[in-house]
Coordinates of C-alpha atoms in Angstrom, one line a residue:
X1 CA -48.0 -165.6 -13.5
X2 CA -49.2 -163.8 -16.6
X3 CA -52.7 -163.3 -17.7
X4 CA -53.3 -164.1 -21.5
X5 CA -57.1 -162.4 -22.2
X6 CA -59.5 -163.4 -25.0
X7 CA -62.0 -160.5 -25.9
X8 CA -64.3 -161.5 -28.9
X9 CA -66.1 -159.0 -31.2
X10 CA -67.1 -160.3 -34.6
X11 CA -67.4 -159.7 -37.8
X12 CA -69.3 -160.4 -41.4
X13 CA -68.3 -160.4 -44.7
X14 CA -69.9 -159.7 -48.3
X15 CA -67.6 -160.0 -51.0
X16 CA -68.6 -156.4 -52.9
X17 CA -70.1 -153.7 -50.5
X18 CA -71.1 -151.0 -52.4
X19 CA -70.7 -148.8 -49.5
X20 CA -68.7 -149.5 -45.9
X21 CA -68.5 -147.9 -42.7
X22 CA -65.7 -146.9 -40.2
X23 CA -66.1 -148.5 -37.0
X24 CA -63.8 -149.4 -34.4
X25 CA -63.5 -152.8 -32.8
X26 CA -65.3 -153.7 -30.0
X27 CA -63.4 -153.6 -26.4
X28 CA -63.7 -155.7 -23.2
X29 CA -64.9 -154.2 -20.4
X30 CA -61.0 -153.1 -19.7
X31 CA -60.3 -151.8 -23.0
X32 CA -56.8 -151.2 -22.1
X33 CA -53.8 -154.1 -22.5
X34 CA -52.3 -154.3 -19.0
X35 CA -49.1 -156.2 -18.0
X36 CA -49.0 -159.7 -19.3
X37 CA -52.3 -159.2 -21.5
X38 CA -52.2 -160.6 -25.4
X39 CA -54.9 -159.8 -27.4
X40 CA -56.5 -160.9 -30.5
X41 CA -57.9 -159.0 -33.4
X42 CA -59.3 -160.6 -36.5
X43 CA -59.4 -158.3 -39.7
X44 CA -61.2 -159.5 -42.6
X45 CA -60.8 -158.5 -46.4
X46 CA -62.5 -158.9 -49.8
X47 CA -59.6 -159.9 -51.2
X48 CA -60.4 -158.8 -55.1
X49 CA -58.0 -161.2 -57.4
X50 CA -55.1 -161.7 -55.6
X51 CA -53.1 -161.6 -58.5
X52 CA -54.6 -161.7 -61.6
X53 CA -53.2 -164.7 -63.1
X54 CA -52.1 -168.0 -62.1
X55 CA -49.3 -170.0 -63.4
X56 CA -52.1 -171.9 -65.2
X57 CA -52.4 -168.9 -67.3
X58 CA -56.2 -168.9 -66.5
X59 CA -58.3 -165.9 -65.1
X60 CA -59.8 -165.3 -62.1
X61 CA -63.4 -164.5 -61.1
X62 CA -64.9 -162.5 -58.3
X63 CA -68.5 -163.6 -57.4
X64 CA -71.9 -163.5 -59.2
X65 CA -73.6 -160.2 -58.9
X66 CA -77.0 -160.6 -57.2
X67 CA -75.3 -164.1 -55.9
X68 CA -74.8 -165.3 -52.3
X69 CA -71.5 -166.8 -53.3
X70 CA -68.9 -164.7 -51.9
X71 CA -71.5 -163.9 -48.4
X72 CA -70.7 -164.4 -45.2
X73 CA -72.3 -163.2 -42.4
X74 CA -71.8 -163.2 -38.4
X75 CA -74.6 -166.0 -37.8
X76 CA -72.2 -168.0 -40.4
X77 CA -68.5 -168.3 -39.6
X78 CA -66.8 -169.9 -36.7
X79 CA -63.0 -169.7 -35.9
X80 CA -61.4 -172.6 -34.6
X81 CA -58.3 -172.4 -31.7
X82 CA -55.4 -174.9 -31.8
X83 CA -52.6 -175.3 -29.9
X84 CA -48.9 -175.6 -31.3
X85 CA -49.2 -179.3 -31.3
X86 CA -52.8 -179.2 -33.4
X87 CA -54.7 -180.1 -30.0
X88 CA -58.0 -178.3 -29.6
X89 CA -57.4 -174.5 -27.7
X90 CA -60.6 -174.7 -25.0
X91 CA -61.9 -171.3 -24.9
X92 CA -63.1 -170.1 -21.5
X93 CA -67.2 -170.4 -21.5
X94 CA -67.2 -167.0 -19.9
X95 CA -66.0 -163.5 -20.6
X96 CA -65.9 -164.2 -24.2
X97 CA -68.0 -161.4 -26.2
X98 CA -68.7 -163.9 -28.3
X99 CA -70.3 -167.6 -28.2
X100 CA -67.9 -170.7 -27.3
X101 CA -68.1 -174.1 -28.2
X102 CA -65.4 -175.8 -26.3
X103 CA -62.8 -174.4 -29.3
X104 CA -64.8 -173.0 -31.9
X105 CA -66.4 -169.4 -31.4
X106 CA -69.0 -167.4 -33.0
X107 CA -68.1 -163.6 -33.0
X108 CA -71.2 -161.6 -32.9
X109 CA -71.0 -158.0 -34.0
X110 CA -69.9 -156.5 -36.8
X111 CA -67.5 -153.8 -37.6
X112 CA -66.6 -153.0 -41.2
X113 CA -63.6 -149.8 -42.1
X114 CA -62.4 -149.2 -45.0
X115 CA -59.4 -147.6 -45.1
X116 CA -58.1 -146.6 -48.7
X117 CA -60.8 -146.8 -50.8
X118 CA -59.8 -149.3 -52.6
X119 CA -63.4 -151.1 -52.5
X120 CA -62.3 -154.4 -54.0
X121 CA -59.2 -155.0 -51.7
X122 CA -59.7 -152.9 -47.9
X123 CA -63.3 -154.1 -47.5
X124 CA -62.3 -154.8 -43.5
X125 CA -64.5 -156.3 -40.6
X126 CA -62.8 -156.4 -37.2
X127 CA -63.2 -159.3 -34.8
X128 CA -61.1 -158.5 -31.6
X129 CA -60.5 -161.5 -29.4
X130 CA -59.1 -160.7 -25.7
X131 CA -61.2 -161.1 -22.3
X132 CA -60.4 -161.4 -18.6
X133 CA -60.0 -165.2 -18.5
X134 CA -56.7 -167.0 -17.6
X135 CA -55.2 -169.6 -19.8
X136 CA -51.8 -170.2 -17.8
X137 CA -48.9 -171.3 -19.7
X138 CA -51.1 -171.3 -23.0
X139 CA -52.1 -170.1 -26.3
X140 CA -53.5 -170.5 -29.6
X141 CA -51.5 -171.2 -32.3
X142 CA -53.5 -172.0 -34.9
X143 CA -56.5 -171.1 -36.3
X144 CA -59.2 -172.7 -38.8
X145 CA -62.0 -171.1 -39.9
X146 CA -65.8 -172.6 -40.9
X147 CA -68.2 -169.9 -43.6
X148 CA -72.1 -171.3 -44.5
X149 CA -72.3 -174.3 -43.1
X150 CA -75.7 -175.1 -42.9
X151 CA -76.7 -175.9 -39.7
X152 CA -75.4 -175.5 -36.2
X153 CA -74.7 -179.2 -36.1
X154 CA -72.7 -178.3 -39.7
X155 CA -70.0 -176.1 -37.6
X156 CA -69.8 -178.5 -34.6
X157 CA -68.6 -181.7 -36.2
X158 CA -65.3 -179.5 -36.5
X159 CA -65.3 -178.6 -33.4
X160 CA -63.3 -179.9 -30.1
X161 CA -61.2 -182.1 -32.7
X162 CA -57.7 -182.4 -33.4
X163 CA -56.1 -180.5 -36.4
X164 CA -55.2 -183.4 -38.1
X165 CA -58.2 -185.0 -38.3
X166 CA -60.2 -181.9 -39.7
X167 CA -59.1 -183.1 -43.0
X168 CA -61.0 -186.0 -42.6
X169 CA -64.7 -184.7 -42.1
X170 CA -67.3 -185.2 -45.4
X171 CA -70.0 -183.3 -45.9
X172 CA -73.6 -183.7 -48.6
X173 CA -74.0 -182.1 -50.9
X174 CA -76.3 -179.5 -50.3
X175 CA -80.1 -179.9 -51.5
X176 CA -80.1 -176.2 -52.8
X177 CA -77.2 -173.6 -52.9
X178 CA -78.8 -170.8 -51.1
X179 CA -75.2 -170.8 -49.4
X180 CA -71.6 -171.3 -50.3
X181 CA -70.1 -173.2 -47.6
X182 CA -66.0 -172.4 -47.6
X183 CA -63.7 -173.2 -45.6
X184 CA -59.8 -172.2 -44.9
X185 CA -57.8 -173.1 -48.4
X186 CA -55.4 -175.7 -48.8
X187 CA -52.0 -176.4 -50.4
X188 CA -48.9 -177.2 -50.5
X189 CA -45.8 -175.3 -48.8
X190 CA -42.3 -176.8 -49.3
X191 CA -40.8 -180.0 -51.0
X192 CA -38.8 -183.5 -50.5
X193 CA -39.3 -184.3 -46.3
X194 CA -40.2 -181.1 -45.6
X195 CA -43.1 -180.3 -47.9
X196 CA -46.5 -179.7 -45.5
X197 CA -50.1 -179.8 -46.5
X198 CA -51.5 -176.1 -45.4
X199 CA -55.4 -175.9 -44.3
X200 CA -55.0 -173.8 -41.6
X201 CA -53.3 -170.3 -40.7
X202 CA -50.3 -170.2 -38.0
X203 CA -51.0 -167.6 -35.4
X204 CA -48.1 -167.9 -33.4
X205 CA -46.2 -164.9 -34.7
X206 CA -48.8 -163.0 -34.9
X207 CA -50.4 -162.6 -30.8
X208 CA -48.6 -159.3 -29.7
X209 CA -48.7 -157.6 -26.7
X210 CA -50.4 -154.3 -28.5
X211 CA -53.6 -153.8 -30.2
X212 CA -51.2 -151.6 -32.7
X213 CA -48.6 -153.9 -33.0
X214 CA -51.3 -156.6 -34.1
X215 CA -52.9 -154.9 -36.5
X216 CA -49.6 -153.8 -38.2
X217 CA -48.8 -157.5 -38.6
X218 CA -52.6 -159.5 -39.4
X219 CA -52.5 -163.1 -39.4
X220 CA -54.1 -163.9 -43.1
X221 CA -57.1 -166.5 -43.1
X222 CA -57.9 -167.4 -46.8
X223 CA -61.3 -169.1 -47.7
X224 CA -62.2 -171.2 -50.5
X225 CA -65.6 -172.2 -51.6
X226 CA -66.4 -176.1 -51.7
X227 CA -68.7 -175.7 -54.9
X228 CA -67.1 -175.7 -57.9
X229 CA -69.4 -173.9 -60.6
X230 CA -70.1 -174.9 -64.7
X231 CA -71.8 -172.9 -67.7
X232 CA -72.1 -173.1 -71.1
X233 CA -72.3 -171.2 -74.2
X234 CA -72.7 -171.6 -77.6
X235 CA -76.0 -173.7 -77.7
X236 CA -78.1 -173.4 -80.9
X237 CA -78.1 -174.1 -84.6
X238 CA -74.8 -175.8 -86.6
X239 CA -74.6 -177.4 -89.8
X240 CA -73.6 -181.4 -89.1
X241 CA -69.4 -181.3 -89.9
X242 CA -67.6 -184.4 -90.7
X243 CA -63.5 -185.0 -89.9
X244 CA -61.3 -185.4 -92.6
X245 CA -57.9 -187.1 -92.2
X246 CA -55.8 -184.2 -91.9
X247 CA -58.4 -183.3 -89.0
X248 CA -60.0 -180.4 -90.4
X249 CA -63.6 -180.2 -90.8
X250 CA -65.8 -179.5 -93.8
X251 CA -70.0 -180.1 -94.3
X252 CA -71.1 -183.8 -93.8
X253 CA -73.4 -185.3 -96.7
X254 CA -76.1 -188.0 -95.6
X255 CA -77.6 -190.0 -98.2
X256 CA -81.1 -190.4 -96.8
X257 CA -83.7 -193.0 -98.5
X258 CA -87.5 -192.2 -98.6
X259 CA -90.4 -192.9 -100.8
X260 CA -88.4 -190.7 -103.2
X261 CA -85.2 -192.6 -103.5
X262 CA -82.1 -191.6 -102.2
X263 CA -81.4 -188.0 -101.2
X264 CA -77.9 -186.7 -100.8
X265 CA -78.6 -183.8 -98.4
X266 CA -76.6 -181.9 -95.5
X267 CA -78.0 -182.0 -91.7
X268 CA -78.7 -179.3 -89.3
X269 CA -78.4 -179.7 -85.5
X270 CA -80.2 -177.6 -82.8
X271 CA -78.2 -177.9 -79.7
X272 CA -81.6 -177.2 -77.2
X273 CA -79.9 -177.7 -73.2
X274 CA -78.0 -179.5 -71.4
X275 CA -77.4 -180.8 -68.3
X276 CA -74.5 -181.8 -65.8
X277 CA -74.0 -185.6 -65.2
X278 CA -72.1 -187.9 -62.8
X279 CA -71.8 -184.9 -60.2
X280 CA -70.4 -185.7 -56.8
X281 CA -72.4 -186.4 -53.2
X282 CA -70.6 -185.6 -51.2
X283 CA -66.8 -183.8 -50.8
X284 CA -64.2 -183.4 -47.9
X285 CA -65.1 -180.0 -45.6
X286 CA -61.4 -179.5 -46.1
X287 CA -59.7 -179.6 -49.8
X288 CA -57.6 -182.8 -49.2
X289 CA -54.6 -183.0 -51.3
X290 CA -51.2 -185.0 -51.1
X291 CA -47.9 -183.6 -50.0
X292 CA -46.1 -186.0 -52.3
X293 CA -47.6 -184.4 -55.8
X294 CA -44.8 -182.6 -57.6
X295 CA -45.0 -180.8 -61.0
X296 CA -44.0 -183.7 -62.8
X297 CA -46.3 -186.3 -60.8
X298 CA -49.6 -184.1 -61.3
X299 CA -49.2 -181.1 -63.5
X300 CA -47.2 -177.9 -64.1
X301 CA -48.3 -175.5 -61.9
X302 CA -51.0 -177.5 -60.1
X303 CA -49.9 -175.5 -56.6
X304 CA -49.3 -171.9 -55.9
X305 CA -48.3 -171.2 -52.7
X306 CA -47.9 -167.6 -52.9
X307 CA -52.0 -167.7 -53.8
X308 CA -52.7 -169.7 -51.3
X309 CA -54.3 -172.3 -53.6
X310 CA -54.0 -175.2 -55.2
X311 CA -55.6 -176.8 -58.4
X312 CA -56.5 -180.4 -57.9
X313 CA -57.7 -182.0 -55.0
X314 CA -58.4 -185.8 -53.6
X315 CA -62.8 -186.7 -53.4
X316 CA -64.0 -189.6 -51.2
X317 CA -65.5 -191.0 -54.3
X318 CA -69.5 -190.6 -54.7
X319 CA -71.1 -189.4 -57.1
X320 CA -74.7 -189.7 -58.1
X321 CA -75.7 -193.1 -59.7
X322 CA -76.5 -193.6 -63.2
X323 CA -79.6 -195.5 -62.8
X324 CA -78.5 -197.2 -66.6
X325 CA -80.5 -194.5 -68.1
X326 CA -79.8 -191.0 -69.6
X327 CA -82.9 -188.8 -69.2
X328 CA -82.8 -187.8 -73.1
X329 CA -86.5 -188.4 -73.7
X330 CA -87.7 -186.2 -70.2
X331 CA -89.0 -183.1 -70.9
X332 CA -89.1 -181.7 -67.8
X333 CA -84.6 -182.3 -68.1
X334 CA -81.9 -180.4 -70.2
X335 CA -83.5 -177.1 -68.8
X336 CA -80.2 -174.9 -68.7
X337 CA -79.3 -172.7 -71.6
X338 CA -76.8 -170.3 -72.6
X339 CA -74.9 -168.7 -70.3
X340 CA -75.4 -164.8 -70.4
X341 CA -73.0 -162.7 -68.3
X342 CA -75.5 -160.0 -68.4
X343 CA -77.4 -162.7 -66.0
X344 CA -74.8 -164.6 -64.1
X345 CA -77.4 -166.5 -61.6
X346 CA -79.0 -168.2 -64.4
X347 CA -77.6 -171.2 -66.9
X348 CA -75.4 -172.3 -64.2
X349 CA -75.0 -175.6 -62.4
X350 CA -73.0 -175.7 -58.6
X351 CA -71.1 -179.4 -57.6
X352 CA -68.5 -180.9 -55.7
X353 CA -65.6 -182.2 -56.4
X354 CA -65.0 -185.1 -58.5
X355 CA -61.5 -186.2 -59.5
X356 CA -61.0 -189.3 -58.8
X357 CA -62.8 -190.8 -62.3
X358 CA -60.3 -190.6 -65.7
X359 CA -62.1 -191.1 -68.8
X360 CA -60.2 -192.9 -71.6
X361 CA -61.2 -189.5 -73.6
X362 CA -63.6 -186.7 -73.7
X363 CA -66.7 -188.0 -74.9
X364 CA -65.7 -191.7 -72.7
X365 CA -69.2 -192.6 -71.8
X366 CA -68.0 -195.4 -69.5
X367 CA -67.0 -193.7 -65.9
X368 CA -68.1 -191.5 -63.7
X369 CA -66.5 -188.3 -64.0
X370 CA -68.8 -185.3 -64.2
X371 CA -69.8 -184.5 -67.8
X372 CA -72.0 -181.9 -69.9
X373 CA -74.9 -183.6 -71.4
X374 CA -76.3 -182.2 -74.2
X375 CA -80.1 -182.3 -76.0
X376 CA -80.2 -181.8 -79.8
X377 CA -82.5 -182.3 -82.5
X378 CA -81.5 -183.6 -86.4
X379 CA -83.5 -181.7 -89.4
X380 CA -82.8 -181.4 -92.7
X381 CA -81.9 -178.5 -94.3
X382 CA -84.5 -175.9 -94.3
X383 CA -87.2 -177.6 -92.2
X384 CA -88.0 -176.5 -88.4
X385 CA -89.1 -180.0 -87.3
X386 CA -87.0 -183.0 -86.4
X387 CA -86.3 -186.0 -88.7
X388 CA -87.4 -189.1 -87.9
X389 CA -84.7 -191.1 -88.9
X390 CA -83.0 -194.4 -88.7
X391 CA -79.4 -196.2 -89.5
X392 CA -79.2 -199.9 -90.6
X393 CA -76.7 -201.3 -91.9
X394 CA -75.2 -198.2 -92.6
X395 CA -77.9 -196.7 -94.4
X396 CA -80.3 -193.9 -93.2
X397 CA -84.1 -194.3 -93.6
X398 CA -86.8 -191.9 -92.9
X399 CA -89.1 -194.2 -90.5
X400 CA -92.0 -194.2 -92.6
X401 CA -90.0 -195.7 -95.4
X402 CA -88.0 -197.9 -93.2
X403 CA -91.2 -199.8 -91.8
X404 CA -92.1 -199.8 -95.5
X405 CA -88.9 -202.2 -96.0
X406 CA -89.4 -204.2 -93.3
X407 CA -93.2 -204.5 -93.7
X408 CA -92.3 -206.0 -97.6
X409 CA -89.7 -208.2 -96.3
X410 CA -92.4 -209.8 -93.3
X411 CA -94.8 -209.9 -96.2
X412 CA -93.1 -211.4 -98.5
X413 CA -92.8 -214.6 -95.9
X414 CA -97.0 -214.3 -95.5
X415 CA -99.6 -215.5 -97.4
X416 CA -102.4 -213.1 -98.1
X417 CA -104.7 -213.1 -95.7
X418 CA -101.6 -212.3 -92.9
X419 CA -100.4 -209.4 -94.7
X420 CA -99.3 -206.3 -92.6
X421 CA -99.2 -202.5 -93.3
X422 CA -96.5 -200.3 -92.1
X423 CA -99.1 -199.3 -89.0
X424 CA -98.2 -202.7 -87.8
X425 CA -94.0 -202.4 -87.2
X426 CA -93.1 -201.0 -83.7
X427 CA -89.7 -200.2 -82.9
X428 CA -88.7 -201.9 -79.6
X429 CA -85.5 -201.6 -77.7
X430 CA -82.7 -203.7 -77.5
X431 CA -82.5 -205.2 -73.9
X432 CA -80.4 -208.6 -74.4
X433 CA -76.9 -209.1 -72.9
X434 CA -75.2 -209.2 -76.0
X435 CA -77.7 -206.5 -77.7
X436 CA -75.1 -203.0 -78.6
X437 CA -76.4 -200.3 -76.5
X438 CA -79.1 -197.7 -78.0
X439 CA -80.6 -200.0 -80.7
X440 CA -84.0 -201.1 -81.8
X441 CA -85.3 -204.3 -83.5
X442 CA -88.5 -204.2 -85.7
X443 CA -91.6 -206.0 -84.5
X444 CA -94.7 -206.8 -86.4
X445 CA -98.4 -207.5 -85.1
X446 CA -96.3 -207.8 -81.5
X447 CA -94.1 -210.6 -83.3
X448 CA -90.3 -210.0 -83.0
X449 CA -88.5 -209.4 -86.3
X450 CA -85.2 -209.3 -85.4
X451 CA -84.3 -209.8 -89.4
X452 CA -84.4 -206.2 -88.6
X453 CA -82.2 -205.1 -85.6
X454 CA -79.6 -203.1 -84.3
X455 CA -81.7 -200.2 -85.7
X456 CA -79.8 -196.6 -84.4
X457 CA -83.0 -194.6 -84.5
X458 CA -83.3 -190.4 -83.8
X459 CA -87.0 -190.0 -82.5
X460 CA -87.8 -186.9 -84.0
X461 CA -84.3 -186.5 -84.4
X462 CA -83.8 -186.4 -80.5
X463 CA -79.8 -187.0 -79.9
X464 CA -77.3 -186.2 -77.0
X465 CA -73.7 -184.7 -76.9
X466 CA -72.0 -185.9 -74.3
X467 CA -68.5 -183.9 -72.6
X468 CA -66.3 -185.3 -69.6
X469 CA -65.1 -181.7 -68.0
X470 CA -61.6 -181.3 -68.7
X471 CA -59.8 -179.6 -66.0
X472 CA -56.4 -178.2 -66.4
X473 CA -52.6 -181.0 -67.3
X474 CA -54.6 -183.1 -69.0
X475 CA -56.8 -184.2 -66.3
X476 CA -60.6 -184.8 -66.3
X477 CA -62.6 -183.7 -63.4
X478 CA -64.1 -180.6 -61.1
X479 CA -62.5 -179.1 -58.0
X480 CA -63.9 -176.7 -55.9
X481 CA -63.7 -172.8 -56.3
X482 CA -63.3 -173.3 -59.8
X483 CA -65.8 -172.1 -62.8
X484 CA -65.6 -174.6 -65.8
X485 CA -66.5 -172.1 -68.8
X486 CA -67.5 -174.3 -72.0
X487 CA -68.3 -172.5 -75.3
X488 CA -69.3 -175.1 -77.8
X489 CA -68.2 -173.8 -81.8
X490 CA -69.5 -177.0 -83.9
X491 CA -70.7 -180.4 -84.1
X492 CA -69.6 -183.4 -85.9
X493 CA -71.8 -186.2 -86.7
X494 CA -75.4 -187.2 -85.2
X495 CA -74.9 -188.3 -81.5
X496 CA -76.2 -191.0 -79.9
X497 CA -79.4 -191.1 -80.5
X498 CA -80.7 -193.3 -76.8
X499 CA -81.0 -193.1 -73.5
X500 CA -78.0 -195.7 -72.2
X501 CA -75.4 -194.7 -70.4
X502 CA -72.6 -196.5 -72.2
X503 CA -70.5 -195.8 -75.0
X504 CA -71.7 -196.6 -78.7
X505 CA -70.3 -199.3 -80.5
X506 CA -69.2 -196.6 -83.4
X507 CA -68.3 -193.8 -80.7
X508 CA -69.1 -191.2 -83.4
X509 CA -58.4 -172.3 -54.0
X510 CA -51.2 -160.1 -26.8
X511 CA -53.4 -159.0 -30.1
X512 CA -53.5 -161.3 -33.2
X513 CA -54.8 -160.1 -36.1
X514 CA -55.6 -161.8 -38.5
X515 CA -57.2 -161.3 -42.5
X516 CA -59.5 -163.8 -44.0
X517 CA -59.8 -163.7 -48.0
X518 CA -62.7 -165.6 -49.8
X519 CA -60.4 -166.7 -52.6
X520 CA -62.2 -165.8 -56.0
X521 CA -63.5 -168.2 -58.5
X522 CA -60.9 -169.8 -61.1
X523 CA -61.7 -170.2 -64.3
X524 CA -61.5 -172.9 -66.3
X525 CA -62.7 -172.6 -70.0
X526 CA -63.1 -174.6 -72.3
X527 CA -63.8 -174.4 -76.5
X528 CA -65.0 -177.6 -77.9
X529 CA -66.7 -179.3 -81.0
X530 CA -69.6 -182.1 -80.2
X531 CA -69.2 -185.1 -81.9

């Protein structure tokens, strides 16, 4: 009968140790391999860029300095043991330097070497897995591997499952991103009948009956965040642009009316935050994705197999509701800014993935695909303040002179002693079923005066921009370990200047051992005019 053991050191892992250590992996209590022994060693690597480019033609990203995005520590990763047939490997409860949990286990030392230098690519932790237990006639073959979840709890709805059903599991979205759960990456290996769906690593050529032999051929375990990451750049100060038919863009005139008459003046826009909208609740543990999706069905280059990654993924669906409101008036909202490299842990916003919502374009108000939403404020040329402006029927007032109009035209239907003053007309908003979204009607002393109605008014000149995320083919959406880089280089026309959430009418990634990689950000980026 032969004895397969199962020793368990441990390990942890920081994407970007400025300095390492050389240690050597912990051994059982009978250090030695003896007849019939396998072993299993772990060894873990910062894996740098693996490759600097994708098919995609877009760049890679380690993570944030002074970030917790790439850490992972002993206290958070668990390995998960399969057999050949994706049933759950039970781990002895005993002899096991380590913790077990039916099949998952908690290493719980750490050992890092580095053994070229090369800080970016050798960072190494060892976790060695052997142990005098007996699992007759058995092995692991498969392993699947847990970082930052954030409970215990988190780790153990994976655990004692079967393979296939690990794709299943949802998790929340976190309340704050303190950490980054990942787990192993997914995607797709082969085509036609035989084309699999990879979440896991295959072990089985990899248990030897030598510590050296192992090490010389490591099972590789790549990680992939769950968050997917956006920033923005280029807020500020434009001049308002207008298209013209060839689709180039040159200064937009306004002819504004005041007390004055009619003045034909250019607009200036100050672009002041934004925020993200529609983002997801929730997002499968495990990157699901379907084995079917070809180059031609999805897009070119949407799978790299030789990264281990993949670039589109499948979301159960939830995202956050839009309560039929846009929070363009709240102060306390629109509170992220430019993004400055020099300070990568500020201006940025963390979310799950969301896919499964197209827009009909990229300013599509109407679904619920994650977008950028934008605060600006309308001024006229030279001033600092915003313009209190309205449209009707396609004509732009200052307010004051607009209630001046409509306080003329009620007058004009009054004898004397009900006369009003332009103190007297509020703007109200247009609630009705049939009323177009973000529009006003006049009242006067309280009294509706919907002579005067589908008012576009810019409160101070308050407006919003509004951006579906594009992702890469074509497609809208956000998937996980990517970084959606927007730099925003104009504006064309006003916005929409209200807080619904519709469109306007006029839309203006034995021994085993085995390496685990925390796959580095991919970046998505974007250059765009607001209009």
């Amino acid at each position: 009968m032969k004895i397969n053991k199962f020793l368990l050191g441990a390990f942890a892992l920081s994407v970007g140790f400025a300095s390492c250590s050389n240690e050597e992996p912990i051994k059982g209590d009978n250090g030695g391999a003896t007849d019939g022994e396998k072993y299993v060693t772990v060894r873990i690597n910062s894996v740098g860029d693996i490759g600097s480019r994708a098919d995609t033609d877009n760049d890679f990203e380690g993570p944030a300095e002074g970030s917790s995005e790439g850490n992972v520590t002993k206290e958070n990763i668990r390995f998960y043991f399969f057999t050949a047939d994706g049933m759950p490997f039970v781990m002895s409860q005993t002899g096991v330097n380590g913790t077990v949990n039916t099949n998952m286990v908690k290493p719980d030392a750490l050992n890092v070497s580095n053994t070229n230098g090369d800080e970016k690519t050798s960072l190494e932790a060892v976790l060695v897995l052997g142990a005098p237990e007996k699992y007759v006639g058995n092995r692991p073959a498969i392993m699947f591997c847990v970082a930052n979840a954030t409970d215990e709890a988190a780790f153990e709805q994976f655990a004692q499952k079967r393979l296939d059903a690990i794709p299943d599991i949802e998790v929340n979205t976190p309340g704050e991103w303190s950490k980054f759960r990942m787990t192993s990456s997914t995607y797709k290996e082969g085509e036609g009948e035989g084309a699999k769906v990879i979440y896991y690593t295959d072990i089985s050529d990899n248990v030897k009956d030598t510590k050296d032999a192992a090490m010389a051929n490591p099972a590789n375990i790549y990680l992939e965040r769950l968050a997917a990451k956006m920033r923005v750049k280029g807020l500020g100060e434009y001049t308002v642009m207008e298209k013209n038919e060839d689709g180039t863009l040159a200064t937009a005139q306004y002819k504004i009316r005041d007390e004055n008459g009619t003045a034909i003046t250019a607009l200036k826009v100050n672009l002041l935050g934004w925020e993200p909208y529609m983002t997801a609740n929730s997002c499968y543990a495990v990157k699901n994705i379907d084995k079917t999706w070809t180059n031609t069905s999805l897009f070119n280059g949407w799978n790299n197999a030789d990264l281990h990654r993949c670039y589109w993924a499948l979301d159960p669906g939830i995202v956050s509701p839009n309560n039929n409101t846009i929070p363009l008036y709240d102060n306390n909202k629109f509170k992220y800014g430019n993004y400055d490299e020099n300070k990568p842990t500020e201006n940025i916003v963390y979310t799950y993935e969301n896919t499964s919502n197209q827009p009909a374009s990229v300013t599509d108000r109407s679904t619920k695909a994650t977008a950028i939403l934008v605060k600006a404020v309308v001024k006229l040329e030279g001033s600092d303040e915003g313009i209190d402006m309205v449209e009707w029927g396609s004509d732009y007032f200052t307010l004051e002179y607009f209630k001046a109009i409509v306080v003329e035209a009620y007058n004009a239907d009054k004898d004397v002693t009900n006369q009003a003053t332009a103190k007297d007309v509020v703007l109200k908003k247009n609630t009705g079923a049939d009323a177009r979204s973000n529009t006003w009607y006049a009242t006067v002393k309280g009294d509706d005066f919907k002579r005067f109605s589908n008012i576009s008014w810019w409160q101070n000149g308050i407006t919003s921009y509004f951006v579906n995320v594009e992702h890469l083919g074509s497609k809208y959406g956000v998937v996980r370990n990517h970084i959606y880089d927007y730099t925003f280089n104009n504006v064309v026309g006003l916005g929409v200047p209200g807080d619904d959430p519709v469109n306007p009418q006029d839309p203006k990634p034995s021994y085993l051992a085995a390496r685990v990689h925390v796959l580095n950000w991919h970046v998505v980026s974007n250059s765009t005019i607001l209009q």
